Coordinates of C-alpha atoms in Angstrom, one line a residue:
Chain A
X1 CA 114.5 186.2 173.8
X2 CA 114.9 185.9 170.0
X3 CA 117.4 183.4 168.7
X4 CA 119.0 185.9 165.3
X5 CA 119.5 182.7 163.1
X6 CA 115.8 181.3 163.5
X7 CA 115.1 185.2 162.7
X8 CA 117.2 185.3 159.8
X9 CA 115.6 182.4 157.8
X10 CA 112.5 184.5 158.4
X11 CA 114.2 187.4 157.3
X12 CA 114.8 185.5 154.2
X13 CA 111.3 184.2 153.7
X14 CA 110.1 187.9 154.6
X15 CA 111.8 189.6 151.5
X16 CA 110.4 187.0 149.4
X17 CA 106.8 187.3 150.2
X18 CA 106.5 183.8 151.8
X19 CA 105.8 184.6 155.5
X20 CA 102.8 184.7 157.2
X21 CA 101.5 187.9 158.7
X22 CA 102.0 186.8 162.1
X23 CA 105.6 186.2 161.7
X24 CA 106.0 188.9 159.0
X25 CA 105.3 191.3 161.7
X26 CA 108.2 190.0 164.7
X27 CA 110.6 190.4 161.5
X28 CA 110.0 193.3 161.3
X29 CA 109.8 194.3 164.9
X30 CA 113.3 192.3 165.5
X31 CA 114.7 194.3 162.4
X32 CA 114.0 197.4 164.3
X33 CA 116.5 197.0 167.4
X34 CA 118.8 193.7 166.2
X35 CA 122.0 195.2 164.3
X36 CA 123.1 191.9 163.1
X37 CA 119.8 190.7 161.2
X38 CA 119.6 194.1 160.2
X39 CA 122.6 193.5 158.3
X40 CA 122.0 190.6 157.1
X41 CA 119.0 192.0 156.0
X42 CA 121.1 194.8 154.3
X43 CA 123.1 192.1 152.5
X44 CA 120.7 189.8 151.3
X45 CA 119.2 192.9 149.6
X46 CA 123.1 194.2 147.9
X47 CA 122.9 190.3 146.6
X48 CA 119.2 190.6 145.3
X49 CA 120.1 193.9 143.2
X50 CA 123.5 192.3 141.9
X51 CA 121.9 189.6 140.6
X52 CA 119.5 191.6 139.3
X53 CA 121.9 193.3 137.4
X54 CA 123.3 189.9 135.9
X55 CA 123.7 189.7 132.4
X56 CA 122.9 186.8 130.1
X57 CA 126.3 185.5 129.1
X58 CA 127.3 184.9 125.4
X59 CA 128.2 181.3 123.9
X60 CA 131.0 180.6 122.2
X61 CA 130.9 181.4 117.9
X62 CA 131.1 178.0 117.1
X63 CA 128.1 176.4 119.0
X64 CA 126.1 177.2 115.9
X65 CA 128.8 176.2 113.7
X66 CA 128.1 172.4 115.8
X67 CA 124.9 173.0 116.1
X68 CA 124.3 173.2 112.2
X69 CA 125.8 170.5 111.6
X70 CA 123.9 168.4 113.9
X71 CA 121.4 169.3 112.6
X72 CA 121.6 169.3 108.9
X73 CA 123.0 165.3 109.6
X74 CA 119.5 165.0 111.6
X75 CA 118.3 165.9 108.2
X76 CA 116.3 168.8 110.2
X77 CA 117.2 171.6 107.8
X78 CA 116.0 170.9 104.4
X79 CA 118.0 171.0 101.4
X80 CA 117.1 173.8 98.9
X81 CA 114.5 172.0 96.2
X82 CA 116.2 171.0 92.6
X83 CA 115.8 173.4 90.7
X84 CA 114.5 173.2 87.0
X85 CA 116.6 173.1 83.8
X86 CA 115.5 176.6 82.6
X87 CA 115.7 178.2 86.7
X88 CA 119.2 177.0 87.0
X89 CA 120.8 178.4 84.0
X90 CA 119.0 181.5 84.5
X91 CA 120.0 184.3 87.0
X92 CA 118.1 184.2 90.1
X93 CA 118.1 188.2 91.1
X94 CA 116.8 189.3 87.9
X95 CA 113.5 187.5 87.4
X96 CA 112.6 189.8 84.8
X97 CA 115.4 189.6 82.6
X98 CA 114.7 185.2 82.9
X99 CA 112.8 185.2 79.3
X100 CA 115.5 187.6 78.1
X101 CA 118.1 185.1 79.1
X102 CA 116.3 182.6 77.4
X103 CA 115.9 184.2 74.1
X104 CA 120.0 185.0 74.1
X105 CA 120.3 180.9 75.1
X106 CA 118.3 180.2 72.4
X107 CA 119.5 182.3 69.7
X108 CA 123.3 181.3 71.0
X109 CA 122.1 177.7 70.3
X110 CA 120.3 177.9 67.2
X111 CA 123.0 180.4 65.7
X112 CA 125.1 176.9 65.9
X113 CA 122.5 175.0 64.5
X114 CA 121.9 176.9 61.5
X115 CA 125.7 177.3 60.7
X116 CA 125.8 173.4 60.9
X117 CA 122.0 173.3 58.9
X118 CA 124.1 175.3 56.3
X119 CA 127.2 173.1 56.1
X120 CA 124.7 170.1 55.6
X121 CA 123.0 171.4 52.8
X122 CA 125.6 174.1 50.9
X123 CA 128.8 171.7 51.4
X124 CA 129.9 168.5 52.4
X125 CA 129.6 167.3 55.5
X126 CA 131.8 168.8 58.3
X127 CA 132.5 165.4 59.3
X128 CA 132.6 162.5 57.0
X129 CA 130.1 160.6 57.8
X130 CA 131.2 156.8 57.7
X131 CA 129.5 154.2 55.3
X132 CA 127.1 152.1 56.3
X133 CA 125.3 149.3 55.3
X134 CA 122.3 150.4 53.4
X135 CA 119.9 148.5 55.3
X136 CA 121.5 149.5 58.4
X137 CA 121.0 153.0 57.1
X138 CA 117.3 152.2 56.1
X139 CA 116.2 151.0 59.9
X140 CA 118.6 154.2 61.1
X141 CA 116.1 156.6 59.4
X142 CA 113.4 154.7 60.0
X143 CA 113.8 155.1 63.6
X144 CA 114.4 159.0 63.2
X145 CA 111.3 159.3 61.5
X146 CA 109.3 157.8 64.2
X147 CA 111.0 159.5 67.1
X148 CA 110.3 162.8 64.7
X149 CA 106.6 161.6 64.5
X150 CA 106.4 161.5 68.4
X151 CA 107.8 164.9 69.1
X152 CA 105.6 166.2 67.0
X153 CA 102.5 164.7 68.8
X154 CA 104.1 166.0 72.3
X155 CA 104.4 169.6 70.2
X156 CA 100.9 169.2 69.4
X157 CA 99.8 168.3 72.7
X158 CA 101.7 170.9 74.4
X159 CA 100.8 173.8 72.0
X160 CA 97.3 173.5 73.7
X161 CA 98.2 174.6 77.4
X162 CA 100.9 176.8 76.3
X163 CA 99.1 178.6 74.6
X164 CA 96.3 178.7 77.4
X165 CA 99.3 179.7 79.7
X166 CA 100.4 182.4 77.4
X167 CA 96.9 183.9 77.5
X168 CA 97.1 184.0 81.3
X169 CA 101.1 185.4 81.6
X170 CA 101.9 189.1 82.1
X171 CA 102.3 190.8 78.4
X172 CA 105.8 191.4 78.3
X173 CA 106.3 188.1 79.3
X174 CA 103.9 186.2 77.0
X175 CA 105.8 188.3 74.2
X176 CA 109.3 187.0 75.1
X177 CA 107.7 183.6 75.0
X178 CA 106.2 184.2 71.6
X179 CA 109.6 185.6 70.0
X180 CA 111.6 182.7 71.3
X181 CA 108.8 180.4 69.8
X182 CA 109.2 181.9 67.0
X183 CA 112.8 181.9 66.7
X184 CA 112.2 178.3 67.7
X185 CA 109.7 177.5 64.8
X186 CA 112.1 179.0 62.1
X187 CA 114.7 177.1 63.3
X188 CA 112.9 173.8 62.7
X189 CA 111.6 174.8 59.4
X190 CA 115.1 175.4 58.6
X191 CA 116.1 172.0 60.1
X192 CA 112.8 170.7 57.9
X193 CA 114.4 171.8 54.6
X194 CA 117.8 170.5 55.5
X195 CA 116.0 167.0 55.5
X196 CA 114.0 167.6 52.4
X197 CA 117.0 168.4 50.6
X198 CA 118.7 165.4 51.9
X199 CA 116.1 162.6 53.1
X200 CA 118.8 160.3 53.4
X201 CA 121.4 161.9 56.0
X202 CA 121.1 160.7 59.5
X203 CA 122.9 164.0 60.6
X204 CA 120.0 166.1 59.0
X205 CA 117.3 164.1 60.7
X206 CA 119.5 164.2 64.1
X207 CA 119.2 168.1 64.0
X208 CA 115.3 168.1 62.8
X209 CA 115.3 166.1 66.2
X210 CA 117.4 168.3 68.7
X211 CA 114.9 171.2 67.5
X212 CA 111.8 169.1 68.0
X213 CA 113.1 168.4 71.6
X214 CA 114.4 172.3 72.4
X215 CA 110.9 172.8 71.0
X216 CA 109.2 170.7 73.6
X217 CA 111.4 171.9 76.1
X218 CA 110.5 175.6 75.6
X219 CA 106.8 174.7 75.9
X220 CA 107.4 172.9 78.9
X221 CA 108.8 175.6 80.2
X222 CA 106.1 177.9 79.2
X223 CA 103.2 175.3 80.4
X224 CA 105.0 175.8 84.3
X225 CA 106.2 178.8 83.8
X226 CA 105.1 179.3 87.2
X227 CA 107.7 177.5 89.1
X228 CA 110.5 179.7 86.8
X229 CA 109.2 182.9 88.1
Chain B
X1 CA 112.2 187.8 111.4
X2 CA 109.3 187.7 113.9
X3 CA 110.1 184.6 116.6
X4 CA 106.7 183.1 115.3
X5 CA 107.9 183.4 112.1
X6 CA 110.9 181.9 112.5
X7 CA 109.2 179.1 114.8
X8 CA 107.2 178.3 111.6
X9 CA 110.3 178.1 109.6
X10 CA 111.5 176.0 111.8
X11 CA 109.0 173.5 111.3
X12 CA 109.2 173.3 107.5
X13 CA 113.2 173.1 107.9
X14 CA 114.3 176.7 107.1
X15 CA 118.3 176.8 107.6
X16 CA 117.6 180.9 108.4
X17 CA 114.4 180.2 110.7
X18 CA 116.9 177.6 112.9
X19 CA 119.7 180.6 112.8
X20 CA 116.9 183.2 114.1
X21 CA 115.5 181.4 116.6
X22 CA 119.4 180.3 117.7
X23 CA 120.0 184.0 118.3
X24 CA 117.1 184.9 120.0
X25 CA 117.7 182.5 123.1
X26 CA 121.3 181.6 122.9
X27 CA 122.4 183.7 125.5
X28 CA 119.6 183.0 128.1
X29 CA 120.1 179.4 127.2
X30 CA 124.2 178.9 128.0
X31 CA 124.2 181.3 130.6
X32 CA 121.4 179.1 132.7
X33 CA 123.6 175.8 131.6
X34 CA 127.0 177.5 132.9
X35 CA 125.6 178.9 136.3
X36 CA 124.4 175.3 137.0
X37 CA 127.3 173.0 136.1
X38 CA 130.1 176.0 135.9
X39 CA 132.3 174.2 133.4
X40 CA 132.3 176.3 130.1
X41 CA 132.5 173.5 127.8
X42 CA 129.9 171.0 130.1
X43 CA 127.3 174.6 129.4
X44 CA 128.1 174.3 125.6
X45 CA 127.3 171.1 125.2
X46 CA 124.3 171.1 127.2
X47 CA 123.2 174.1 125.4
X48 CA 123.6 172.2 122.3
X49 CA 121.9 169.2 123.3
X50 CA 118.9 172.0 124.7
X51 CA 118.6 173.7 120.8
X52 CA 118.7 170.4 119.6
X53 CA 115.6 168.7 121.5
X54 CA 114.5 172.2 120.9
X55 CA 114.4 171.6 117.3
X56 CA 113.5 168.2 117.3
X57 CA 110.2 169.0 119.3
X58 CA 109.5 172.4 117.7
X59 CA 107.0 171.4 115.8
X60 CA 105.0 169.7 118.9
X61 CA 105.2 173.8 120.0
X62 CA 101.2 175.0 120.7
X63 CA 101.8 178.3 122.0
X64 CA 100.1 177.6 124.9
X65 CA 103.0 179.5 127.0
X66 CA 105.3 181.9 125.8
X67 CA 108.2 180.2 123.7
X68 CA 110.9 181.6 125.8
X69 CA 109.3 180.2 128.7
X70 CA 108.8 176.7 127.0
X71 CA 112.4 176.6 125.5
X72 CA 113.7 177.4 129.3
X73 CA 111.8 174.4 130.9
X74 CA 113.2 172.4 128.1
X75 CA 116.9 173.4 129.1
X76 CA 116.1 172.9 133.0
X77 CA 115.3 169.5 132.3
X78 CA 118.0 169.0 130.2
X79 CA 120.4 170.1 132.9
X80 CA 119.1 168.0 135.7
X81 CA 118.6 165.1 133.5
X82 CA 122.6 165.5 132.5
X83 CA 123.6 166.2 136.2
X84 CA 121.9 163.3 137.4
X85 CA 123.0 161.3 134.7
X86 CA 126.2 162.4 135.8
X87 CA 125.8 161.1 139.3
X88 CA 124.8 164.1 141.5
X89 CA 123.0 162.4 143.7
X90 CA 124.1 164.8 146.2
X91 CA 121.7 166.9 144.2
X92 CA 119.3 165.1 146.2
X93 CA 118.7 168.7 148.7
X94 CA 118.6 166.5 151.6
X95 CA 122.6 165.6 151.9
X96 CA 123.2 169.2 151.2
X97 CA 120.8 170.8 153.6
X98 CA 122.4 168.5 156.8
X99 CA 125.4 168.8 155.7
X100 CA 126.8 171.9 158.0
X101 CA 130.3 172.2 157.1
X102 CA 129.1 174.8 154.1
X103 CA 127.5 176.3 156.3
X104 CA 128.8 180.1 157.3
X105 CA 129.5 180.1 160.8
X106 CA 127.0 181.7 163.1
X107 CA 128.3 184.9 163.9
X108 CA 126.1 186.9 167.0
X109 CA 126.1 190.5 167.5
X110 CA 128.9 191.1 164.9
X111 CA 129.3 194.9 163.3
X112 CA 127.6 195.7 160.2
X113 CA 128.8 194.0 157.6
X114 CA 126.6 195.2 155.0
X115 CA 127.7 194.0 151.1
X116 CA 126.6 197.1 149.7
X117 CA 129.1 198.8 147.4
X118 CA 130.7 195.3 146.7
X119 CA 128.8 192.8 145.2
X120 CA 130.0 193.1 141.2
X121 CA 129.0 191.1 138.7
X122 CA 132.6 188.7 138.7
X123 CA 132.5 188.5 141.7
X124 CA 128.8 187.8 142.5
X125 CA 129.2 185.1 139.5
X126 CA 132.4 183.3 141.2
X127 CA 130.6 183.2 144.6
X128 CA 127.5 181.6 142.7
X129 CA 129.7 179.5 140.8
X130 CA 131.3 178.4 144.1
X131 CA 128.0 177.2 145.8
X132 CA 127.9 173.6 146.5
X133 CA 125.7 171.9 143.9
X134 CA 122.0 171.8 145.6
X135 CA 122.0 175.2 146.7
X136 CA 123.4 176.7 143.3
X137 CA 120.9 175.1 141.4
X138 CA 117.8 175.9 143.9
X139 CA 119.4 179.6 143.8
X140 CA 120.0 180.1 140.0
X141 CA 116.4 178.6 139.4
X142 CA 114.3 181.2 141.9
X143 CA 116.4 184.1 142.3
X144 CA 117.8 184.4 138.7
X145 CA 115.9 182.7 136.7
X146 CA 112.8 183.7 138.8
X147 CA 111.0 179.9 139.4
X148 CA 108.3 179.4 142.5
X149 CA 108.8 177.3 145.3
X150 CA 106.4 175.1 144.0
X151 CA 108.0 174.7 140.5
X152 CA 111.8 174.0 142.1
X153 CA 110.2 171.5 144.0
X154 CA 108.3 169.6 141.8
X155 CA 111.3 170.0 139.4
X156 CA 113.7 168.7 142.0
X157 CA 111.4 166.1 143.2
X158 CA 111.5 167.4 146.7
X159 CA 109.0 169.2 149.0
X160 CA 108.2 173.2 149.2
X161 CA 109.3 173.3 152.6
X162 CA 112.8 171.8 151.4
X163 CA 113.3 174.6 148.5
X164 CA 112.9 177.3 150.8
X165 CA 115.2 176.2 153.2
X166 CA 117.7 175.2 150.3
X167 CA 117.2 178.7 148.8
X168 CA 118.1 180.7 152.7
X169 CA 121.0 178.1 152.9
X170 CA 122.2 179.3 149.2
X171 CA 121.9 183.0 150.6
X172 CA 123.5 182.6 153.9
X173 CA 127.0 180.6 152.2
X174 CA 126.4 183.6 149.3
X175 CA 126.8 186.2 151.7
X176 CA 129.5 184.1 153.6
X177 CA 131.5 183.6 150.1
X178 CA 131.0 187.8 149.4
X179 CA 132.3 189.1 152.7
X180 CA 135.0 186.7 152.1
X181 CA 136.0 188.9 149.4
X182 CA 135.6 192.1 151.6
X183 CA 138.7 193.8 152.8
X184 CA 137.7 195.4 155.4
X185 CA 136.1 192.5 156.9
X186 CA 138.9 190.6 156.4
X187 CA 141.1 193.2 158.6
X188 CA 138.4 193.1 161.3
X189 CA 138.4 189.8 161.1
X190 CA 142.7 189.2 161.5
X191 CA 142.3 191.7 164.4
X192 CA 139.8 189.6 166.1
X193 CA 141.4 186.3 165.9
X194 CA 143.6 185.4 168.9

């Protein structure tokens, strides 16, 4: 005589594949005339499809919220890289319009250096400028002169792979870069005369020196213009 | 977003990669950590602590198996690392496999008492979650989340022969816990009693 719960761990290995013919086969016999194991068979199946049927259950909306965290303290997300001077005044959806941006910057900026270049050389100063020894004034140009002598060896320098650059840029482009060079160039010949016309201001030679550095600046920007587009 | 994509992104510390990848298997992942330790907020913080190694070893990730598959084995451990950390001992299958008071009791030549028709999902998830602790995890791992013998055991540190037993001793207090919940059992069950 069969004992039914002996049976029924067999049953249980049966529906998963793991008995051996031998045994497989006095399941199945027993199946045929026991009511009981029959219904545990019955059930164990109901269970098998029900948890079939399962579904994955959702977390709550804030485990990423923690999990973010976590991991940006783990320093496992990256930071966004620094971005250049040029990339982060210009707009980032509209990489096209980035040298048009440029050229309004630049023409916004040296629209208010040439209405200052005027006041120096058409009126008197906007600011009165206040006296100074004159050998304190001396070294003061003196140093201007030689910071103006080293911009224009960096101009130098740089006019060499910008230009190589501009060779290698897409047309339009390469013409926005040449217009705002341009505009650039006039600006510092304007800032030139200003100096000519009065060698001894400091403010004069202060200008000639912001244009000599927006100067490099643009051909820096040109030289990588890679990393702005 | 493909998932090897994302995996790559991952690795080079993409915030939108992590966020991807999060999505994909966040759902598998807490609902394996709440089946085994049945406390919502134990299941999110394991789940957490699961993304987390996940992230931290992503990059270690060869492809050698199917990510999913890598990821769940990663949260299995995790789980059974926290439980025993916790103190189940009594995970150990032994205790739970002599221990015959969760046992159903042995019913001979009973009526049908099929479950068909009844088992739905709430219920079917509160009798899992009711399981004593070895048999729910031997039971979540090879009949939901599909694991061999051989893998529970070596997993639980216990022999093949012990898994199978734990797994019909899940299935027998299952069925006990479901006709529990059965009506009509219950009324031919009053009517029997003396």
């Amino acid at each position: 005589m069969t004992d039914c719960p002996d049976i029924q761990e067999d049953v249980s290995l049966w529906m998963d594949g793991d008995l051996d013919p031998l045994r497989a086969e006095a399941v199945e016999k027993h199946l045929e005339s026991c009511a009981e194991c029959t219904a545990f068979h019955q059930d164990l199946n109901s269970i098998r499809h029900g948890v079939g049927r399962l579904e994955p259950l959702d977390p709550p909306e804030h485990l990423w919220t923690n999990l973010r965290y976590q991991l940006e303290a783990e320093g496992l997300i990256h930071s966004e890289p620094k971005e250049s001077f040029w990339a982060s005044i210009l707009p980032k959806r509209l990489p096209a319009l980035k040298p048009a941006w440029s050229g309004a910057i630049l023409a916004l900026f040296l629209g208010i250096g040439s209405l200052l270049v005027y006041d120096l050389t058409t009126r008197s100063p906007l600011v009165p400028i206040p006296a100074a020894s004159t050998s304190h004034q001396e070294d003061l140009l003196e140093e201007l002169q030689k910071a103006e002598t080293n911009y224009r060896a960096a101009i130098e320098a740089l006019s060499t792979s910008s230009r190589r650059r501009l060779e290698g840029l897409d047309p339009v482009l390469a013409q926005v870069f040449h217009d705002n060079l341009a505009t650039m160039d006039y600006y510092l010949n304007e800032c030139k005369q200003a100096v000519e016309n009065s060698p001894q201001n400091p403010l004069a030679h202060r200008y000639l020196l912001a244009a000599y550095q927006k100067k490099v600046e643009l051909l820096q920007t040109i030289v990588t213009s890679d990393s702005l587009l | 977003m493909t998932e090897a994509q994302a995996i790559a992104g991952c690795v080079a510390g993409d915030p939108q990669a992590f966020e991807v990848l999060y999505n994909l298997h966040k759902r598998r992942v807490y609902s394996l950590c709440l089946r085994m330790v049945r406390d919502p907020a134990e299941a999110e913080d394991m789940s957490q602590e699961a993304f987390m190694q996940l992230f931290r070893k992503i990059g270690t990730f060869r492809g050698d198996s199917a990510f999913s598959t890598w990821m769940h084995r990663l949260t299995v451990n995790i789980i059974l690392m926290r439980i025993r950390k916790k103190g189940l001992n009594q995970v150990s299958l032994d205790q739970d496999r002599d221990d015959g008071q969760d046992l159903p009791p042995k019913e001979y030549g009973s009526e049908d008492i099929d479950l068909l028709g009844v088992v739905d999902r709430i219920t079917l998830e509160k009798a899992i979650a009711a399981l004593p602790k070895g048999y729910r995890i031997v039971f979540v791992l090879h009949d939901i989340e599909g694991y061999e013998h051989n893998e529970i055991a070596r997993i639980m540190g216990c022999s093949v022969g012990n898994s199978k037993s734990q797994l019909f001793k899940a299935r027998l207090k299952l069925r006990s816990l479901l006709l529990d919940k059965k009506p009509k059992l219950e009324k031919k069950q009053l009517k029997a009693s003396p």
